[in-house]
Amino acid sequence: MMRAETPTQFATALRWFHVPVWIIIVSLMGFVLVHLRAGRRWLAWIVCILRTFSLLLNFLVGQNLNYLEVTRLRSIHFLGESVSVAEGVSNPCMFIGQLSLLLFLVFVIDAIISVWRRGDSRQALVIGGSILSFVLTAIVMGVLVVWQIVIFPLTLSIFFLGFIVVMGVEMSRSTLQVVQLSDELSQRTDWLDLAADSAGVGIWLWDFKTNHIWGTERARTLYGFSPDEPIPFEKYLSRLHPDDLNWVVQASQACIKDGTDFRDDYRIVLPDGSLRWMRVTAKTFLVSADSIPDRMTGISVDITEYKESQLKQQKEQEFTNTLLEGLPGIFYLYTLPDLRLVRWNKNHEKLTGFSSEEMYGKHVLDWFAPADYPAIAHAVEVVEEQGNVSMELEILKKDGRSLPLQATGIFFSDGKGEYLMGIGMDITRRKQMELELQQKRNELTHVTRVSMIGELASTLAHELNQPLGAILRNAEAVELMLEDQSPDIGELRDIMQDIRKDDKRAGEVIDRMRAMMKKREAPQRHIDLKLLVDEALVLVQPDAKKRKVRLVLDVNPRLPLIYGDQVQLQQVFINLLLNAFDALGDNPPEIPLVTVLVQPVGETVEVAVSDNGPGIEPDNIAHLFKPFFSTKSDGLGMGLAISRGIIEAHSGRLWAKNNKAGGATFTITLPMAGRGVA
Amino acid sequence: MNAPVPIVRIVDDDASFLTAVARFLRASGFEVRTYASAAEFLLQPEYDVPGCIIADLHMPGLSGMDLQEALAKEGHKLPIIFLSGQGDIPTSVQAIRRGAEDFLTKCAPKEELLNAVNRAINRDAHERAERERLEALRARLATLTLREHEVLQHVVQGKLNKQIAFDLSIHERTVKYHRTSIMTKLNAFSSAELTKLWIEAGTIKK
């Protein structure tokens, strides 16, 4: 064209020149769209249509798109060469061609901007810039040359060259990079595959565009797919367990929508019908620039064994929990050796009134009154040495009241630590029943004693009424006889004698009764008072404990034997001890104390029972030992009378006095056994 | 006729008490006889002598209650006062129901004892008088002839002389004669009185 000789030649060359221009523009747009992945498709179509239209006009209207008619040729020098430039009537249709170029320009600028924004500023600058300058130049030159504002060869080969060089460099660079990357990638993928495979991890990719899933061999094996089988998403879904299908689909969709990761376990059913647990971690990838989800890649691991053992563990845990919560008593687990509560059941909280926060870490001794500490410490020792213990104990509830328990303790070790665990059964009811029974027994004993004494009294009254009646009648007779003028003195004397006789008889009756009360087939023997007092203390120990009385025994080791009835004497000691406890019952001192002192005094052995209670009222001291005298509401008033009777039958003495320091002391002296008595 | 003095019989195994009570009652003006046991009393009961019995309830051998039973069997009705060292309700109720005059403890106040003794003696005297009156009546009835007896039986049935004469096939005047004789013998003044005597006599016979 630049070498055209005639205007017609030039016009024809120019006309055909537009064909490569069309090709260049269309292919540039294609390049932008495909290589740069930028630009608006619809704009490209418009440009394409307009360009094609203008190509049509190029062949139909005038000599070519630029000129209706080339009138003359001029030769100019351009870069040292003589080139032809045309002069003629410009074609108005050129406007459409320029418009298409303008839109192409817009398309390119838009593409450059989006590439720039994507962060690929280099590509934007190099490729976009060259395209842009080419297009700009083409437009400006076209207009200027055709309208003959500047005289310039229309051919823009130089720009094409520059553009093609730049594009070529750029493309080859990209291709080189891609090759390098793909090499690297394939190596890495190999490593990854190896690692994933050996870890049993399946890697997969879910392409949203094709809705197919690609997976490593391991992934395919995990889900039961053959190595070459295509996996549409639906096929993958068919592997899911029916119960998990819905939520997995929903969760996946949510992840895709929010661009978040999927992390969960679900079940799949393999074609052979076996059920497997999968743990899946997946990531959603977005198409760059516009946040359109593109694909999801993830890894799947078969965790069936782990799940099963976990389920088994869970079941076992549930079983244990059900067992512990279902226990009728309380359960506890204390760490050893620091004895802190770490595990218990709801019943424990319910029965003691403590909340779980208060329970945790509670020390075992916190449940007990200080007086019980030694017993509990001993029980813990037994558990540590012998493995288990069972005992009755009383723990303190939150409200301060005590809860009697039949408790067990078992040594337990789980490899990590050592524990004392056990259960305690609430025995409040049993205790209550025992108490009631004891009360009933006491009542019964009391009734028996009362009826016995009633019978005794009845016999006593009958026996006594004979002589007493006789005395009364005799006395009355005397009275009547004395009213007489001359009473018969001899008869009066007889009567007085009879009265004396009957009085003696009455006395004998009483003596006989006393003897009867004392008798009771008492086998007399040598007695070690220490043993006797020890025994009595053992017998009253439960009472003492119940009433929180401290018992102190002080026995002189060099104690002579005494002689008497063991049972009777023991009754006396028990009676005195119980009396002492009773004395400490109302308004007890801070430390209720009963002291028993046994020591030899001269030819006797002395047993003194002292309490630190309020003492005996001075008015009562004289009556203490009289029968039927009692300061207790439920007392018979016979205890001390009988006691004194027994002691006196043993040729001993029993007396009471108030202590200077408060309280009272009952003292017994018994003669030591004579050497002659066997 | 000289009425015999009532005697208080005391039965008790307790010699001392026996003596004392006897003394007291004697001093109080009573004639007293003592027995160491119920058996001894039953050997010489002397029912003819008025008075009463004081017996200890509890005695070895025959008890007070046994004595009461023995007396009832023989048809002798000496009032009995029971004494006991100690009274118990069941025994006393039983004793009173069987007709005991009283039930006292040995140490009872003397007034109670004296009252009981007096009451018993009075009752005995009254019963004896009644018995004697009926005894006399029976004796008079025995003096009637056989015919008089027949007539009396008809009279007490309220029959007129004419009817009696017809029934016995005797003359009416003879009936009148017998009637007069009966009235005289029985010391009665009307046929109504005759009827009353007849009923009383009948009671005795039974």
Tab-separated table of N, CA and C in Angstrom, chain A residues 303-388:
chain	number	residue	atom	x	y	z
A	303	ILE	N	-12.192	-42.621	59.886
A	303	ILE	CA	-12.014	-42.626	61.354
A	303	ILE	C	-12.957	-43.632	61.993
A	304	THR	N	-13.343	-44.651	61.216
A	304	THR	CA	-14.319	-45.614	61.730
A	304	THR	C	-13.866	-46.246	63.050
A	305	GLU	N	-12.601	-46.699	63.098
A	305	GLU	CA	-12.121	-47.380	64.303
A	305	GLU	C	-12.166	-46.431	65.508
A	306	TYR	N	-11.687	-45.210	65.233
A	306	TYR	CA	-11.656	-44.214	66.304
A	306	TYR	C	-13.070	-43.939	66.813
A	307	LYS	N	-13.998	-43.760	65.847
A	307	LYS	CA	-15.394	-43.466	66.206
A	307	LYS	C	-15.989	-44.603	67.022
A	308	GLU	N	-15.691	-45.813	66.547
A	308	GLU	CA	-16.273	-46.959	67.234
A	308	GLU	C	-15.769	-47.057	68.659
A	309	SER	N	-14.456	-46.839	68.826
A	309	SER	CA	-13.923	-46.917	70.189
A	309	SER	C	-14.472	-45.772	71.024
A	310	GLN	N	-14.667	-44.626	70.334
A	310	GLN	CA	-15.212	-43.474	71.051
A	310	GLN	C	-16.646	-43.771	71.507
A	311	LEU	N	-17.414	-44.372	70.576
A	311	LEU	CA	-18.793	-44.721	70.896
A	311	LEU	C	-18.837	-45.723	72.046
A	312	LYS	N	-17.911	-46.667	71.977
A	312	LYS	CA	-17.863	-47.687	73.011
A	312	LYS	C	-17.561	-47.027	74.363
A	313	GLN	N	-16.602	-46.127	74.308
A	313	GLN	CA	-16.209	-45.411	75.517
A	313	GLN	C	-17.386	-44.615	76.067
A	314	GLN	N	-18.094	-43.992	75.116
A	314	GLN	CA	-19.248	-43.174	75.482
A	314	GLN	C	-20.314	-44.041	76.154
A	315	LYS	N	-20.516	-45.225	75.533
A	315	LYS	CA	-21.501	-46.165	76.077
A	315	LYS	C	-21.098	-46.580	77.482
A	316	GLU	N	-19.810	-46.851	77.627
A	316	GLU	CA	-19.317	-47.274	78.933
A	316	GLU	C	-19.490	-46.167	79.958
A	317	GLN	N	-19.232	-44.958	79.493
A	317	GLN	CA	-19.382	-43.785	80.354
A	317	GLN	C	-20.842	-43.643	80.792
A	318	GLU	N	-21.719	-43.810	79.778
A	318	GLU	CA	-23.150	-43.712	80.073
A	318	GLU	C	-23.564	-44.772	81.071
A	319	PHE	N	-23.037	-45.974	80.844
A	319	PHE	CA	-23.347	-47.089	81.740
A	319	PHE	C	-22.912	-46.755	83.165
A	320	THR	N	-21.688	-46.262	83.275
A	320	THR	CA	-21.158	-45.904	84.586
A	320	THR	C	-22.011	-44.817	85.232
A	321	ASN	N	-22.338	-43.814	84.418
A	321	ASN	CA	-23.135	-42.708	84.963
A	321	ASN	C	-24.487	-43.191	85.445
A	322	THR	N	-25.132	-44.011	84.590
A	322	THR	CA	-26.448	-44.520	84.967
A	322	THR	C	-26.343	-45.302	86.263
A	323	LEU	N	-25.281	-46.096	86.343
A	323	LEU	CA	-25.081	-46.912	87.538
A	323	LEU	C	-24.927	-46.027	88.771
A	324	LEU	N	-24.057	-45.023	88.638
A	324	LEU	CA	-23.771	-44.160	89.790
A	324	LEU	C	-24.991	-43.357	90.194
A	325	GLU	N	-25.698	-42.826	89.165
A	325	GLU	CA	-26.861	-41.997	89.500
A	325	GLU	C	-28.006	-42.852	90.021
A	326	GLY	N	-28.011	-44.109	89.588
A	326	GLY	CA	-29.114	-44.976	90.001
A	326	GLY	C	-28.897	-45.611	91.366
A	327	LEU	N	-27.705	-45.443	91.904
A	327	LEU	CA	-27.410	-46.025	93.214
A	327	LEU	C	-28.356	-45.463	94.269
A	328	PRO	N	-28.858	-46.309	95.156
A	328	PRO	CA	-29.724	-45.772	96.196
A	328	PRO	C	-28.947	-44.928	97.214
A	329	GLY	N	-27.669	-45.090	97.243
A	329	GLY	CA	-26.874	-44.348	98.215
A	329	GLY	C	-26.036	-43.267	97.541
A	330	ILE	N	-25.023	-42.813	98.251
A	330	ILE	CA	-24.155	-41.792	97.687
A	330	ILE	C	-22.875	-42.465	97.198
A	331	PHE	N	-22.295	-41.870	96.141
A	331	PHE	CA	-21.044	-42.384	95.620
A	331	PHE	C	-19.986	-41.294	95.763
A	332	TYR	N	-18.745	-41.695	96.030
A	332	TYR	CA	-17.684	-40.704	96.149
A	332	TYR	C	-16.366	-41.295	95.681
A	333	LEU	N	-15.527	-40.417	95.166
A	333	LEU	CA	-14.195	-40.829	94.718
A	333	LEU	C	-13.229	-39.760	95.212
A	334	TYR	N	-12.321	-40.172	96.065
A	334	TYR	CA	-11.343	-39.228	96.622
A	334	TYR	C	-9.960	-39.565	96.074
A	335	THR	N	-9.192	-38.526	95.820
A	335	THR	CA	-7.827	-38.763	95.389
A	335	THR	C	-7.017	-39.207	96.592
A	336	LEU	N	-6.003	-40.013	96.299
A	336	LEU	CA	-5.078	-40.409	97.356
A	336	LEU	C	-3.716	-39.847	96.973
A	337	PRO	N	-2.926	-39.397	97.886
A	337	PRO	CA	-3.163	-39.420	99.324
A	337	PRO	C	-3.790	-38.129	99.851
A	338	ASP	N	-4.125	-37.153	98.982
A	338	ASP	CA	-4.582	-35.871	99.547
A	338	ASP	C	-6.064	-35.866	99.893
A	339	LEU	N	-6.809	-36.949	99.526
A	339	LEU	CA	-8.180	-37.137	99.995
A	339	LEU	C	-9.129	-36.007	99.628
A	340	ARG	N	-9.052	-35.614	98.352
A	340	ARG	CA	-9.979	-34.581	97.871
A	340	ARG	C	-11.052	-35.245	97.027
A	341	LEU	N	-12.269	-34.768	97.175
A	341	LEU	CA	-13.388	-35.348	96.443
A	341	LEU	C	-13.329	-34.880	94.983
A	342	VAL	N	-13.299	-35.838	94.048
A	342	VAL	CA	-13.246	-35.456	92.635
A	342	VAL	C	-14.438	-35.973	91.843
A	343	ARG	N	-15.105	-36.961	92.373
A	343	ARG	CA	-16.249	-37.470	91.637
A	343	ARG	C	-17.297	-37.938	92.632
A	344	TRP	N	-18.579	-37.727	92.295
A	344	TRP	CA	-19.672	-38.113	93.190
A	344	TRP	C	-20.937	-38.182	92.366
A	345	ASN	N	-22.005	-38.648	92.962
A	345	ASN	CA	-23.265	-38.690	92.214
A	345	ASN	C	-24.241	-37.649	92.770
A	346	LYS	N	-25.343	-37.471	92.034
A	346	LYS	CA	-26.329	-36.440	92.405
A	346	LYS	C	-26.896	-36.700	93.802
A	347	ASN	N	-27.033	-37.994	94.108
A	347	ASN	CA	-27.571	-38.348	95.419
A	347	ASN	C	-26.744	-37.756	96.546
A	348	HIS	N	-25.437	-37.711	96.307
A	348	HIS	CA	-24.522	-37.173	97.304
A	348	HIS	C	-24.880	-35.714	97.571
A	349	GLU	N	-25.131	-34.982	96.473
A	349	GLU	CA	-25.488	-33.565	96.628
A	349	GLU	C	-26.830	-33.441	97.339
A	350	LYS	N	-27.757	-34.290	96.897
A	350	LYS	CA	-29.132	-34.192	97.409
A	350	LYS	C	-29.156	-34.489	98.913
A	351	LEU	N	-28.447	-35.533	99.309
A	351	LEU	CA	-28.517	-35.956	100.705
A	351	LEU	C	-27.745	-35.030	101.639
A	352	THR	N	-26.706	-34.386	101.104
A	352	THR	CA	-25.906	-33.552	101.991
A	352	THR	C	-26.225	-32.078	101.839
A	353	GLY	N	-26.885	-31.702	100.742
A	353	GLY	CA	-27.311	-30.318	100.574
A	353	GLY	C	-26.244	-29.405	99.982
A	354	PHE	N	-25.109	-29.965	99.571
A	354	PHE	CA	-24.065	-29.138	98.984
A	354	PHE	C	-24.240	-29.078	97.464
A	355	SER	N	-23.826	-27.962	96.855
A	355	SER	CA	-23.878	-27.856	95.397
A	355	SER	C	-22.616	-28.475	94.823
A	356	SER	N	-22.627	-28.706	93.502
A	356	SER	CA	-21.461	-29.385	92.930
A	356	SER	C	-20.202	-28.533	93.056
A	357	GLU	N	-20.366	-27.200	93.019
A	357	GLU	CA	-19.188	-26.332	93.181
A	357	GLU	C	-18.587	-26.525	94.572
A	358	GLU	N	-19.482	-26.652	95.569
A	358	GLU	CA	-18.997	-26.813	96.943
A	358	GLU	C	-18.399	-28.191	97.168
A	359	MET	N	-18.917	-29.160	96.405
A	359	MET	CA	-18.466	-30.535	96.605
A	359	MET	C	-17.043	-30.733	96.084
A	360	TYR	N	-16.749	-30.142	94.932
A	360	TYR	CA	-15.495	-30.456	94.274
A	360	TYR	C	-14.302	-30.089	95.151
A	361	GLY	N	-13.434	-31.032	95.321
A	361	GLY	CA	-12.212	-30.765	96.066
A	361	GLY	C	-12.382	-30.787	97.576
A	362	LYS	N	-13.573	-31.133	98.036
A	362	LYS	CA	-13.804	-31.179	99.478
A	362	LYS	C	-12.905	-32.254	100.106
A	363	HIS	N	-12.307	-31.923	101.214
A	363	HIS	CA	-11.460	-32.895	101.893
A	363	HIS	C	-12.335	-33.865	102.670
A	364	VAL	N	-11.894	-35.095	102.734
A	364	VAL	CA	-12.739	-36.124	103.345
A	364	VAL	C	-13.078	-35.780	104.799
A	365	LEU	N	-12.138	-35.148	105.492
A	365	LEU	CA	-12.398	-34.840	106.904
A	365	LEU	C	-13.417	-33.722	107.072
A	366	ASP	N	-13.613	-32.930	105.975
A	366	ASP	CA	-14.602	-31.844	106.065
A	366	ASP	C	-15.996	-32.366	106.369
A	367	TRP	N	-16.187	-33.666	106.117
A	367	TRP	CA	-17.530	-34.222	106.341
A	367	TRP	C	-17.762	-34.578	107.801
A	368	PHE	N	-16.696	-34.537	108.600
A	368	PHE	CA	-16.843	-35.121	109.921
A	368	PHE	C	-16.587	-34.110	111.041
A	369	ALA	N	-17.127	-34.467	112.199
A	369	ALA	CA	-16.850	-33.683	113.386
A	369	ALA	C	-15.435	-34.040	113.845
A	370	PRO	N	-14.718	-33.071	114.430
A	370	PRO	CA	-13.329	-33.332	114.826
A	370	PRO	C	-13.168	-34.597	115.669
A	371	ALA	N	-14.185	-34.924	116.441
A	371	ALA	CA	-14.073	-36.101	117.298
A	371	ALA	C	-13.923	-37.378	116.471
A	372	ASP	N	-14.416	-37.350	115.223
A	372	ASP	CA	-14.366	-38.543	114.386
A	372	ASP	C	-13.087	-38.629	113.563
A	373	TYR	N	-12.277	-37.572	113.570
A	373	TYR	CA	-11.088	-37.552	112.710
A	373	TYR	C	-10.222	-38.797	112.866
A	374	PRO	N	-9.896	-39.198	114.115
A	374	PRO	CA	-9.002	-40.360	114.244
A	374	PRO	C	-9.605	-41.604	113.596
A	375	ALA	N	-10.930	-41.800	113.793
A	375	ALA	CA	-11.568	-42.995	113.245
A	375	ALA	C	-11.496	-42.983	111.726
A	376	ILE	N	-11.717	-41.802	111.120
A	376	ILE	CA	-11.710	-41.711	109.657
A	376	ILE	C	-10.280	-41.914	109.142
A	377	ALA	N	-9.331	-41.284	109.818
A	377	ALA	CA	-7.932	-41.434	109.411
A	377	ALA	C	-7.548	-42.908	109.456
A	378	HIS	N	-8.011	-43.585	110.475
A	378	HIS	CA	-7.719	-45.012	110.602
A	378	HIS	C	-8.350	-45.782	109.449
A	379	ALA	N	-9.606	-45.435	109.128
A	379	ALA	CA	-10.304	-46.125	108.036
A	379	ALA	C	-9.549	-45.944	106.716
A	380	VAL	N	-9.040	-44.732	106.494
A	380	VAL	CA	-8.289	-44.466	105.258
A	380	VAL	C	-7.026	-45.333	105.229
A	381	GLU	N	-6.387	-45.448	106.379
A	381	GLU	CA	-5.191	-46.299	106.461
A	381	GLU	C	-5.533	-47.738	106.120
A	382	VAL	N	-6.666	-48.191	106.644
A	382	VAL	CA	-7.089	-49.567	106.373
A	382	VAL	C	-7.285	-49.760	104.875
A	383	VAL	N	-7.913	-48.766	104.233
A	383	VAL	CA	-8.155	-48.857	102.783
A	383	VAL	C	-6.821	-48.945	102.053
A	384	GLU	N	-5.867	-48.126	102.468
A	384	GLU	CA	-4.580	-48.109	101.782
A	384	GLU	C	-3.811	-49.409	101.983
A	385	GLU	N	-4.019	-50.013	103.161
A	385	GLU	CA	-3.254	-51.219	103.454
A	385	GLU	C	-3.967	-52.484	103.007
A	386	GLN	N	-5.277	-52.536	103.244
A	386	GLN	CA	-5.992	-53.785	102.989
A	386	GLN	C	-6.899	-53.715	101.775
A	387	GLY	N	-7.059	-52.540	101.192
A	387	GLY	CA	-7.843	-52.440	99.970
A	387	GLY	C	-9.278	-52.014	100.163
A	388	ASN	N	-9.854	-52.354	101.294
A	388	ASN	CA	-11.235	-51.899	101.481
A	388	ASN	C	-11.597	-51.831	102.951
